[in-house]
PDB file of C-alpha atoms in Angstrom:
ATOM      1  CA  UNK A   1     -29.114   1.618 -97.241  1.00  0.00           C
ATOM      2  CA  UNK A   2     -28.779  -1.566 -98.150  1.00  0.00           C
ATOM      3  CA  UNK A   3     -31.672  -4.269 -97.224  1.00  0.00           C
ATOM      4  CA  UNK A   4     -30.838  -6.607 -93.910  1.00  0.00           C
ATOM      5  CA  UNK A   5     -29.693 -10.116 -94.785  1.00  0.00           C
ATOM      6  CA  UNK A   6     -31.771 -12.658 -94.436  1.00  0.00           C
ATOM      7  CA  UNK A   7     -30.326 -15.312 -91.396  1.00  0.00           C
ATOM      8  CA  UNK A   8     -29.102 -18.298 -92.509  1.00  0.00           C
ATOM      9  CA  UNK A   9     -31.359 -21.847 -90.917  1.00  0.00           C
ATOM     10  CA  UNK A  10     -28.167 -22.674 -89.166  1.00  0.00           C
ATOM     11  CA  UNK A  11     -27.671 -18.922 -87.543  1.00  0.00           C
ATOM     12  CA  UNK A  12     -31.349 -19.466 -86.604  1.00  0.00           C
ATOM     13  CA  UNK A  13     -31.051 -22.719 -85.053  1.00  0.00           C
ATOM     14  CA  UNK A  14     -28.366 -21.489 -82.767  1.00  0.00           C
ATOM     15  CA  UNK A  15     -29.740 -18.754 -81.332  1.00  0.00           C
ATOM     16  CA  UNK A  16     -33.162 -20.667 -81.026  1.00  0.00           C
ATOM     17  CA  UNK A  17     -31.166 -23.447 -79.053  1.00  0.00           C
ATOM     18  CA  UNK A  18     -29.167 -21.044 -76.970  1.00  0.00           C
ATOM     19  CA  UNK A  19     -32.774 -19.082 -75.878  1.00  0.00           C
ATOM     20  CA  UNK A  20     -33.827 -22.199 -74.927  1.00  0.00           C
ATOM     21  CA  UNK A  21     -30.663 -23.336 -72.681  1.00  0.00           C
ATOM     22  CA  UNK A  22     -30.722 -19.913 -71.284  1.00  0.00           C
ATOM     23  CA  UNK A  23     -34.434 -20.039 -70.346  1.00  0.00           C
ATOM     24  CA  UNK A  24     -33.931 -23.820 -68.987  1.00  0.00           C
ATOM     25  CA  UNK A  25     -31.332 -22.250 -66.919  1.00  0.00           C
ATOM     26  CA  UNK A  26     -33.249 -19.513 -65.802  1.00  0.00           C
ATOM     27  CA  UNK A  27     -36.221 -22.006 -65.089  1.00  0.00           C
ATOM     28  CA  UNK A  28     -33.868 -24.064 -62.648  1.00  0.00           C
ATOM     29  CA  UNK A  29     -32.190 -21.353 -60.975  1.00  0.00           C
ATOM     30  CA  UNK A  30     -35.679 -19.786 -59.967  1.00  0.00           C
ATOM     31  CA  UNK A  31     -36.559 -23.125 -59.206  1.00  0.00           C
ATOM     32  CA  UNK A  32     -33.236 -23.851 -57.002  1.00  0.00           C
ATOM     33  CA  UNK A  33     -33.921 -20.419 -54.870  1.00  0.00           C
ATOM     34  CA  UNK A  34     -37.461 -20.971 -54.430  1.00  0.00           C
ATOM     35  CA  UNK A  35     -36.328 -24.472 -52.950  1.00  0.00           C
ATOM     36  CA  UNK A  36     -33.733 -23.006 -50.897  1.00  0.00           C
ATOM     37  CA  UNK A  37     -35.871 -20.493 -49.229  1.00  0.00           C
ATOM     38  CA  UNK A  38     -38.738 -23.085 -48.733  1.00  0.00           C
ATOM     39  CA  UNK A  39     -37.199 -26.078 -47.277  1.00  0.00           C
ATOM     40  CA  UNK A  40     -33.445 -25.890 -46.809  1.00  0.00           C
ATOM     41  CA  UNK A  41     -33.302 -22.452 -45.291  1.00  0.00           C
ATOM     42  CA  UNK A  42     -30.618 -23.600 -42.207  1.00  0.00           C
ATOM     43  CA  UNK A  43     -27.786 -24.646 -45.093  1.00  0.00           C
ATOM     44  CA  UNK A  44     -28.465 -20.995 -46.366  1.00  0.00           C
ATOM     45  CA  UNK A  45     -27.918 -19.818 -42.612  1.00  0.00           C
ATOM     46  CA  UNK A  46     -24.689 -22.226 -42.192  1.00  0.00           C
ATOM     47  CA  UNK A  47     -23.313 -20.379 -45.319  1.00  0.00           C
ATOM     48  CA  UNK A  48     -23.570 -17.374 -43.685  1.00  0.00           C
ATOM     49  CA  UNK A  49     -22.509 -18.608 -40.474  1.00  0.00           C
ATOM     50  CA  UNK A  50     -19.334 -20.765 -41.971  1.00  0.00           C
ATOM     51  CA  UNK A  51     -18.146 -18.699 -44.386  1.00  0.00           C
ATOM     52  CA  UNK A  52     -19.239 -14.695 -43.403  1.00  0.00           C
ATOM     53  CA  UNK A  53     -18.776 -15.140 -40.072  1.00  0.00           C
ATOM     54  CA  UNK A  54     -22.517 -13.659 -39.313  1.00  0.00           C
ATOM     55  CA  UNK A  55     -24.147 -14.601 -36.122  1.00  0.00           C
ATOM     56  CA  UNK A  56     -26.255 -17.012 -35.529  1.00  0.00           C
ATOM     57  CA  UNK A  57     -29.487 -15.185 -34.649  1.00  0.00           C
ATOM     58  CA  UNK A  58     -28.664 -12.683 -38.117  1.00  0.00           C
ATOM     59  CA  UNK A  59     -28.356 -16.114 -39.769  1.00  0.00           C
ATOM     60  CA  UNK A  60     -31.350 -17.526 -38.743  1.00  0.00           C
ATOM     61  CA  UNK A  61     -33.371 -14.675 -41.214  1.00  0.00           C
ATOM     62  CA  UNK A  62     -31.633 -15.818 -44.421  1.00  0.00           C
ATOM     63  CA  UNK A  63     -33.045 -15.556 -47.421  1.00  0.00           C
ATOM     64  CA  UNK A  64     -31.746 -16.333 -50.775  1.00  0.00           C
ATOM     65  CA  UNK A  65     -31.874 -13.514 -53.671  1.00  0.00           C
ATOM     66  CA  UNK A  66     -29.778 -14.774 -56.507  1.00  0.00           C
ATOM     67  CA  UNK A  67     -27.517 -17.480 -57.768  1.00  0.00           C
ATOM     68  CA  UNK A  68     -24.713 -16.979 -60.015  1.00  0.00           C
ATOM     69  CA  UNK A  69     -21.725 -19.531 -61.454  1.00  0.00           C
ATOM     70  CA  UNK A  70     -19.481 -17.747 -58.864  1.00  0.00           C
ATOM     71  CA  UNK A  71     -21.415 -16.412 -55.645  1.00  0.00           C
ATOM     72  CA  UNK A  72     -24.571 -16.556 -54.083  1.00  0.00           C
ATOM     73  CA  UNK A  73     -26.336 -13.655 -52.797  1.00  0.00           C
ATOM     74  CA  UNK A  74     -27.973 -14.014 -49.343  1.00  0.00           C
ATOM     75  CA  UNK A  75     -30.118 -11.199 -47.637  1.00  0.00           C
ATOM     76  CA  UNK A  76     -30.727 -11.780 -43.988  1.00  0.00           C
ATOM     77  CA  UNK A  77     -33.676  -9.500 -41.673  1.00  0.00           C
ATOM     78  CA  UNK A  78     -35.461  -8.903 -45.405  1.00  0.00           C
ATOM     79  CA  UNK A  79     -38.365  -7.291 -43.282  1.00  0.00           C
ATOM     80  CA  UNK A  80     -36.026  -5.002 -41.110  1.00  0.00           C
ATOM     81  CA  UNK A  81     -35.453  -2.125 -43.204  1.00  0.00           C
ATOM     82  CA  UNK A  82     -33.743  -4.149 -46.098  1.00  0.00           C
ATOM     83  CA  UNK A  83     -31.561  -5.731 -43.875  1.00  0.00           C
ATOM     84  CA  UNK A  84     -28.005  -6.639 -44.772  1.00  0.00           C
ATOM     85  CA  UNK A  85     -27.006  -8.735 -48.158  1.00  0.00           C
ATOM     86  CA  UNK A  86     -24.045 -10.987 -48.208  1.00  0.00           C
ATOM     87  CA  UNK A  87     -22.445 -12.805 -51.347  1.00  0.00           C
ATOM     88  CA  UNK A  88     -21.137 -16.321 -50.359  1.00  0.00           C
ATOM     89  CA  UNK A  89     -18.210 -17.071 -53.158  1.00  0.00           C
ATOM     90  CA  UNK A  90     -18.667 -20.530 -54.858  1.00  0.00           C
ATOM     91  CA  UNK A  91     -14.893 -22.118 -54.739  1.00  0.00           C
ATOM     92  CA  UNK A  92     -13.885 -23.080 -57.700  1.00  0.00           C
ATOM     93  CA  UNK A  93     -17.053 -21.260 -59.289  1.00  0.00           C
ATOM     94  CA  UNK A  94     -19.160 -23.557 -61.263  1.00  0.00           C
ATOM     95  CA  UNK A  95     -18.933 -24.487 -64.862  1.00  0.00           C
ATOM     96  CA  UNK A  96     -22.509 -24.750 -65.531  1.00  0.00           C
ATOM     97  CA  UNK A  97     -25.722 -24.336 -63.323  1.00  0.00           C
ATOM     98  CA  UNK A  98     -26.155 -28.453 -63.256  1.00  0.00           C
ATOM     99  CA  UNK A  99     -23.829 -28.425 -60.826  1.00  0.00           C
ATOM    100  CA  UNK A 100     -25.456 -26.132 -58.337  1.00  0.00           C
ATOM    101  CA  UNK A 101     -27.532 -28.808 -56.361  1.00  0.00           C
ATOM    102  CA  UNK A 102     -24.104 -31.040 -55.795  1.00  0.00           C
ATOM    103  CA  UNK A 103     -22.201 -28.068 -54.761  1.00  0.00           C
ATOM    104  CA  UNK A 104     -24.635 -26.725 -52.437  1.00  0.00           C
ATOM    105  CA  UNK A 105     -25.112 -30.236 -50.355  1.00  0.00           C
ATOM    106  CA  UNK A 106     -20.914 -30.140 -50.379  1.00  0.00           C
ATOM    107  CA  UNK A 107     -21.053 -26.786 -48.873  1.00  0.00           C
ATOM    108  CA  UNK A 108     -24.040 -27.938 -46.420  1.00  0.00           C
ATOM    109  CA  UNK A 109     -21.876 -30.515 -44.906  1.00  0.00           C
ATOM    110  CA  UNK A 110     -18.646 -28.839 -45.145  1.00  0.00           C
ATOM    111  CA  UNK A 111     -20.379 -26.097 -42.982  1.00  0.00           C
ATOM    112  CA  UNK A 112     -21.917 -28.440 -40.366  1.00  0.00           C
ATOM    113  CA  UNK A 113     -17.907 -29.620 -40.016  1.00  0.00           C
ATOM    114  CA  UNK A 114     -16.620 -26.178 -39.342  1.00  0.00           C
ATOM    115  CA  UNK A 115     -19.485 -25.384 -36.996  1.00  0.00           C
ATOM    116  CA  UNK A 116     -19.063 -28.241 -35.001  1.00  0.00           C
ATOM    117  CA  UNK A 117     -23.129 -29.277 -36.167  1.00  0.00           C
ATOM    118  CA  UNK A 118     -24.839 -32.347 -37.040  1.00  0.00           C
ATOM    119  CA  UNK A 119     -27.862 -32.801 -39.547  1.00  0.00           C
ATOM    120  CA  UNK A 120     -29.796 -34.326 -36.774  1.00  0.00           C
ATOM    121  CA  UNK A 121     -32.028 -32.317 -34.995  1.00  0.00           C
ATOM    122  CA  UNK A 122     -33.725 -32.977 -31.593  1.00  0.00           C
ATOM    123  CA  UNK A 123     -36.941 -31.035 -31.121  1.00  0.00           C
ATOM    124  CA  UNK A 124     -38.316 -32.744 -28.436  1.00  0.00           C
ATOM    125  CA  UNK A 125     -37.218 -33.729 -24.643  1.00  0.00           C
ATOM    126  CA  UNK A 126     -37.586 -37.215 -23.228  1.00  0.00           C
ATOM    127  CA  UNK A 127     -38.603 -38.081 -19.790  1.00  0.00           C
ATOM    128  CA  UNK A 128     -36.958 -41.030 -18.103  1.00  0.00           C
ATOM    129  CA  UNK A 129     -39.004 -44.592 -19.060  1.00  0.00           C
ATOM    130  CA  UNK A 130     -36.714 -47.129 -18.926  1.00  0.00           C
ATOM    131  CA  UNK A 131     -36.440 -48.310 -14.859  1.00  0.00           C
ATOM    132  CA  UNK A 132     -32.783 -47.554 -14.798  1.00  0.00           C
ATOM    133  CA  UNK A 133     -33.833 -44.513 -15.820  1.00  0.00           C
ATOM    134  CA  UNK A 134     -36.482 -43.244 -13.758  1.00  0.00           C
ATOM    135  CA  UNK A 135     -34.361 -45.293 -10.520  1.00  0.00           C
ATOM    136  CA  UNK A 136     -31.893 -43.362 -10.944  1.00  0.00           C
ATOM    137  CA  UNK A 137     -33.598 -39.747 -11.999  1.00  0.00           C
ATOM    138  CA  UNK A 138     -35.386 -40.847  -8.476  1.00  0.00           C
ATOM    139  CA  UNK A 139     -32.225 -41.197  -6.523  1.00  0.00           C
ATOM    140  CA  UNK A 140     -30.467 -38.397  -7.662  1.00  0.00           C
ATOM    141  CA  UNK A 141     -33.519 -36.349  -6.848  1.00  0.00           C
ATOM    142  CA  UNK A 142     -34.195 -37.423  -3.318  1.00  0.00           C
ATOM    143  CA  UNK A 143     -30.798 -37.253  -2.179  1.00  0.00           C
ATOM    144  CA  UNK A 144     -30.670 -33.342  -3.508  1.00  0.00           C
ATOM    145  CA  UNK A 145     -33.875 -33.010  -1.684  1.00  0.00           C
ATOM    146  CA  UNK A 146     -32.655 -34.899   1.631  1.00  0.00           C
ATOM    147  CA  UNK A 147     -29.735 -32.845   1.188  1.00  0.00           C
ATOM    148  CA  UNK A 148     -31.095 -29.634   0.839  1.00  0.00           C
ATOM    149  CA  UNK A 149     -31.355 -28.876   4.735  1.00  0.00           C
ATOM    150  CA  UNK A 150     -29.609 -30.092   7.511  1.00  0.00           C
ATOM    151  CA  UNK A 151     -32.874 -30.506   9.643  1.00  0.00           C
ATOM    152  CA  UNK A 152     -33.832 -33.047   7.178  1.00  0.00           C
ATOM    153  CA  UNK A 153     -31.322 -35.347   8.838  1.00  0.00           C
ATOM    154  CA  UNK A 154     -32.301 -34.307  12.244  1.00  0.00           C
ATOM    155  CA  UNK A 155     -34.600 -36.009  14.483  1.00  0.00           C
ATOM    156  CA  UNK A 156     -37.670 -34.482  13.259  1.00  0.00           C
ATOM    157  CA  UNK A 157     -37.144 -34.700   9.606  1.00  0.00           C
ATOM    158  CA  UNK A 158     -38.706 -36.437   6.980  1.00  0.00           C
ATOM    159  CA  UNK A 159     -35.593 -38.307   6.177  1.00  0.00           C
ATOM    160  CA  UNK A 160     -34.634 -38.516   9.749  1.00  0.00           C
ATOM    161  CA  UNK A 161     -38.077 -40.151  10.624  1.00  0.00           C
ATOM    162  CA  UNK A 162     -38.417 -41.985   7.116  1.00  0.00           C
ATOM    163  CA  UNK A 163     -35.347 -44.301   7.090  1.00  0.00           C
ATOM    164  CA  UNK A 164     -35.537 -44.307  10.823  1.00  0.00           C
ATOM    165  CA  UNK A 165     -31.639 -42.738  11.121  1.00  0.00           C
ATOM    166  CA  UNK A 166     -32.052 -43.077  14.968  1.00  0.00           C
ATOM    167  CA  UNK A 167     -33.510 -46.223  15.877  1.00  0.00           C
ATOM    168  CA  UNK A 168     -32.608 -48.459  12.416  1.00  0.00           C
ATOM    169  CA  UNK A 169     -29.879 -51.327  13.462  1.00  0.00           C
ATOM    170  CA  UNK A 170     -28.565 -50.816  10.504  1.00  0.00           C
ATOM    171  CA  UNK A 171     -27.607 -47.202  10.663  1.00  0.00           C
ATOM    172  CA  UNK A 172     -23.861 -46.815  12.504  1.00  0.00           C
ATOM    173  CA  UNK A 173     -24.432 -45.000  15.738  1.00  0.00           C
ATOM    174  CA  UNK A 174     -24.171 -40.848  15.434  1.00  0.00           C
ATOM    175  CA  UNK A 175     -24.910 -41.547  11.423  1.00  0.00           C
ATOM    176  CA  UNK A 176     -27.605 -38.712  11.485  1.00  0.00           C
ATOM    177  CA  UNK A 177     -25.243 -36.148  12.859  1.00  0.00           C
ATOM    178  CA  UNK A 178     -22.706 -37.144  10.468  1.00  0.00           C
ATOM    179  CA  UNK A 179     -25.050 -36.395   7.728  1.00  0.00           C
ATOM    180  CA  UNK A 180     -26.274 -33.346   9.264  1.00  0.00           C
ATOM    181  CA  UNK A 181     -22.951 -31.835   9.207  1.00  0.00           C
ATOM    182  CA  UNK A 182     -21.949 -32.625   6.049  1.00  0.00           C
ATOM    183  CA  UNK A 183     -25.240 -31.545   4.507  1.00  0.00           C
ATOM    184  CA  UNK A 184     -23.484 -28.575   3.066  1.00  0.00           C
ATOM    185  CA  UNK A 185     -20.560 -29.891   1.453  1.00  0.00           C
ATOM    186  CA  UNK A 186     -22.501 -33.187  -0.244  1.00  0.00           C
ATOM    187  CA  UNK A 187     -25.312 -30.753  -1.609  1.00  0.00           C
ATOM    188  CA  UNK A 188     -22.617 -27.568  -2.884  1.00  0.00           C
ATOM    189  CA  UNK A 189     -20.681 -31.134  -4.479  1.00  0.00           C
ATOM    190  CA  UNK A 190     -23.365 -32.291  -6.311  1.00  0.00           C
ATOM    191  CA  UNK A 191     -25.206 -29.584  -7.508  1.00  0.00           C
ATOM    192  CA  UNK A 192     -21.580 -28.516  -9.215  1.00  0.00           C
ATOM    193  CA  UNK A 193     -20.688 -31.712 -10.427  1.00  0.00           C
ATOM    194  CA  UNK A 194     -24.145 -31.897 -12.188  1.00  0.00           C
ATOM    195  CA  UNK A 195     -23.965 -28.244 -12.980  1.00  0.00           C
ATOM    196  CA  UNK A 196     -20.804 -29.371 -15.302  1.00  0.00           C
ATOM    197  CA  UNK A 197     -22.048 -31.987 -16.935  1.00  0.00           C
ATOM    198  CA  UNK A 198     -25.418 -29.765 -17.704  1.00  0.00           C
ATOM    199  CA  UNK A 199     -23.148 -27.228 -19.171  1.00  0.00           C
ATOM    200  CA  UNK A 200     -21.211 -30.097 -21.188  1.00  0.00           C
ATOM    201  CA  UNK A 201     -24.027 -31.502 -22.638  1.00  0.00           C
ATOM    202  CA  UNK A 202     -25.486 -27.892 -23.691  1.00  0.00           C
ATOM    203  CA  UNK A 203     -22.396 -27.471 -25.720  1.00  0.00           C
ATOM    204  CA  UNK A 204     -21.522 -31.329 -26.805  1.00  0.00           C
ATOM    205  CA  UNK A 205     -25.308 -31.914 -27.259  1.00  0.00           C
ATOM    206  CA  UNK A 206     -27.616 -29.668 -27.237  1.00  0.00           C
ATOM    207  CA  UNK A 207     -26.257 -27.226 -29.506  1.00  0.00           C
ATOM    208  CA  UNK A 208     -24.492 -29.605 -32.140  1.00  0.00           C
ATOM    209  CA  UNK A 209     -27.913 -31.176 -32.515  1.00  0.00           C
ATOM    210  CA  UNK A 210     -29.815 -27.755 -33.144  1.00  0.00           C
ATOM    211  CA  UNK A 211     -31.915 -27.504 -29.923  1.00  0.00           C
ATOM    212  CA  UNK A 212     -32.174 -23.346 -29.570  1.00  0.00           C
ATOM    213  CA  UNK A 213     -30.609 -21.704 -26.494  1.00  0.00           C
ATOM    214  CA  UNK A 214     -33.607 -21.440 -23.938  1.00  0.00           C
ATOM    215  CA  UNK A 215     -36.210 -22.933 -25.509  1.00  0.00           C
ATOM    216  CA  UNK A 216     -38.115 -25.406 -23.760  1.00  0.00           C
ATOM    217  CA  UNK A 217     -36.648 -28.009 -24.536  1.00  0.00           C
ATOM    218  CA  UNK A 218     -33.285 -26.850 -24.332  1.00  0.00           C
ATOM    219  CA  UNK A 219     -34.626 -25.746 -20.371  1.00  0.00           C
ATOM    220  CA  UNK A 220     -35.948 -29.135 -19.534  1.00  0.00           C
ATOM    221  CA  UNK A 221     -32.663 -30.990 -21.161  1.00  0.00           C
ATOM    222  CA  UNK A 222     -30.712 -28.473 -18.644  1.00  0.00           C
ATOM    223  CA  UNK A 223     -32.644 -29.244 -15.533  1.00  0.00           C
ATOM    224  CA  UNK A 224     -33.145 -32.875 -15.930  1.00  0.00           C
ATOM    225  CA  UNK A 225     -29.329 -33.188 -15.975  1.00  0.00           C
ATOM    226  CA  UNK A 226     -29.001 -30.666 -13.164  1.00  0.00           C
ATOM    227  CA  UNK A 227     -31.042 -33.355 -11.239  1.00  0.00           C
ATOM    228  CA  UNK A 228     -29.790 -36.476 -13.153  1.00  0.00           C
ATOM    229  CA  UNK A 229     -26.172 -36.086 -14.101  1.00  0.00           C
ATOM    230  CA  UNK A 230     -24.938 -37.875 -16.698  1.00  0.00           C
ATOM    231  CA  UNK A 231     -27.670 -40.287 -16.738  1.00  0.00           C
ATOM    232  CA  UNK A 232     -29.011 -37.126 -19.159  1.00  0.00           C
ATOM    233  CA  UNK A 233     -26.330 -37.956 -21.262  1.00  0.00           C
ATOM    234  CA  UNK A 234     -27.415 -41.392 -21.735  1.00  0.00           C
ATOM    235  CA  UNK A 235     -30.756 -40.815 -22.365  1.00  0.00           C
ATOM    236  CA  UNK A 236     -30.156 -37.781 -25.630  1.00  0.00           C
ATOM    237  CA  UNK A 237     -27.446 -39.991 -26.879  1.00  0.00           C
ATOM    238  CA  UNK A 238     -30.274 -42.970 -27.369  1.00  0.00           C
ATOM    239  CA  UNK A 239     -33.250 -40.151 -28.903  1.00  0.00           C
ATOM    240  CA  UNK A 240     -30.051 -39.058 -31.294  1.00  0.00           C
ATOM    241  CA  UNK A 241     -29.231 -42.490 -32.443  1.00  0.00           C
ATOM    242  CA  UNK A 242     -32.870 -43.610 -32.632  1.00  0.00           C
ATOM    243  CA  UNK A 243     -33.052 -40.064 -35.460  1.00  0.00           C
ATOM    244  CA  UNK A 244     -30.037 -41.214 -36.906  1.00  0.00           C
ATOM    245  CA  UNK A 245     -32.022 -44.554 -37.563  1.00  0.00           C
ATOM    246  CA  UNK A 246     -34.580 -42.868 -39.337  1.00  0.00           C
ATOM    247  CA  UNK A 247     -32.689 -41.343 -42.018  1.00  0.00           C
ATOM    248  CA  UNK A 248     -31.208 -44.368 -43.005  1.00  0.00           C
TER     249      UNK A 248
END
């Protein structure tokens, strides 16, 4: 048997440098998925959601397992029985792993375009402050009340007694009774008008700006603008704006 041959410095150098490359590599790769899973782990579920076609609520338990030049492999309910894995195909695959961070913000925001989402999130609900606010949160909310029975608007009644429907000059004569008999129509009118425009703002609002179907805050955006109207609209559109601010 003849003796091995002893490697030539260059032969050496090369396979020293490509360990190294590899191992820088491997380095940012763990790095990238242990990023992923720690802070960015709603692009991971807008993958899944974008490009799989998995649910929302399956999305939301994403968890990132490995990286390669053309895929990424996504495991979602890790903790329920090994839940499901998914591999997300990287389009045109990438031609080394320096490009991973650019092509995963790309995908981020071409994701939030197909899903009809927006990087800012509202977490909180805001009560009415401003006076034309709170004026007209406080109109819209009497009249429902006034409105809610017809004895109201009888003699009698708080609203009746309150604004003096009766004896008031400035009240035309048999005004009470009017408003007594349309008490059902003006209450069904409102309360569907405003039930629209809470739907509306559920789906133009609410959900594009990540605020989770019947949470609290989701509940309290509903029912102010059940009460409100589109004064509700108003308000979110100003807390959005003001976030939109902040990342500038």
């Amino acid at each position: 048997m003849s003796p091995p041959q002893p490697q030539s410095p260059s032969s050496s150098s090369s396979s020293s440098s490509s360990s190294s490359s590899a191992g820088k590599n491997n380095n940012g790769i763990s790095f990238t998925i242990t990023h992923m899973n720690a802070n960015h782990q709603d692009s991971l579920a807008y993958y899944l959601r974008a490009y799989n076609g998995v649910s929302a609520a399956e999305a939301a338990t994403a968890t990132l397992e490995t990286i390669t030049l053309s895929d990424l492999v996504i495991r979602t309910n890790k903790n329920n029985n090994g839940g499901n894995r998914y591999t997300v195909a990287l389009d045109p695959p990438l031609q080394s792993f320096s490009e991973t961070r650019a092509r995963l913000v790309a995908m981020h925001k071409e994701c939030l375009e197909r899903l009809h989402l927006s990087d800012v999130k509202i977490t909180t609900y805001r009560v009415p402050s401003r006076p034309g606010d709170v004026l007209a949160f406080l109109i819209c909310l009497s009249g429902i009340l006034a409105f809610s029975r017809p004895q109201h608007l009888l003699p009698g009644g708080w609203v009746y007694e309150g604004l003096r429907l009766g004896t008031g000059w400035w009240w035309p004569q048999g005004f009470a009774g009017f408003c007594a008999r349309m008490q059902p129509a003006v209450l069904a009118f409102t309360l569907v008008v405003h039930a629209f425009e809470a739907a509306v703002l559920a789906y133009t609002r609410l959900r594009k700006h990540g605020v989770a179907l019947g949470s609290a805050v989701w509940w309290a955006w509903v029912l102010s603008t059940l009460v409100e109207g589109f004064q509700g609209f108003k308000r979110f559109d100003r807390l959005v704006r003001e976030e939109e601010a902040k990342k500038k």
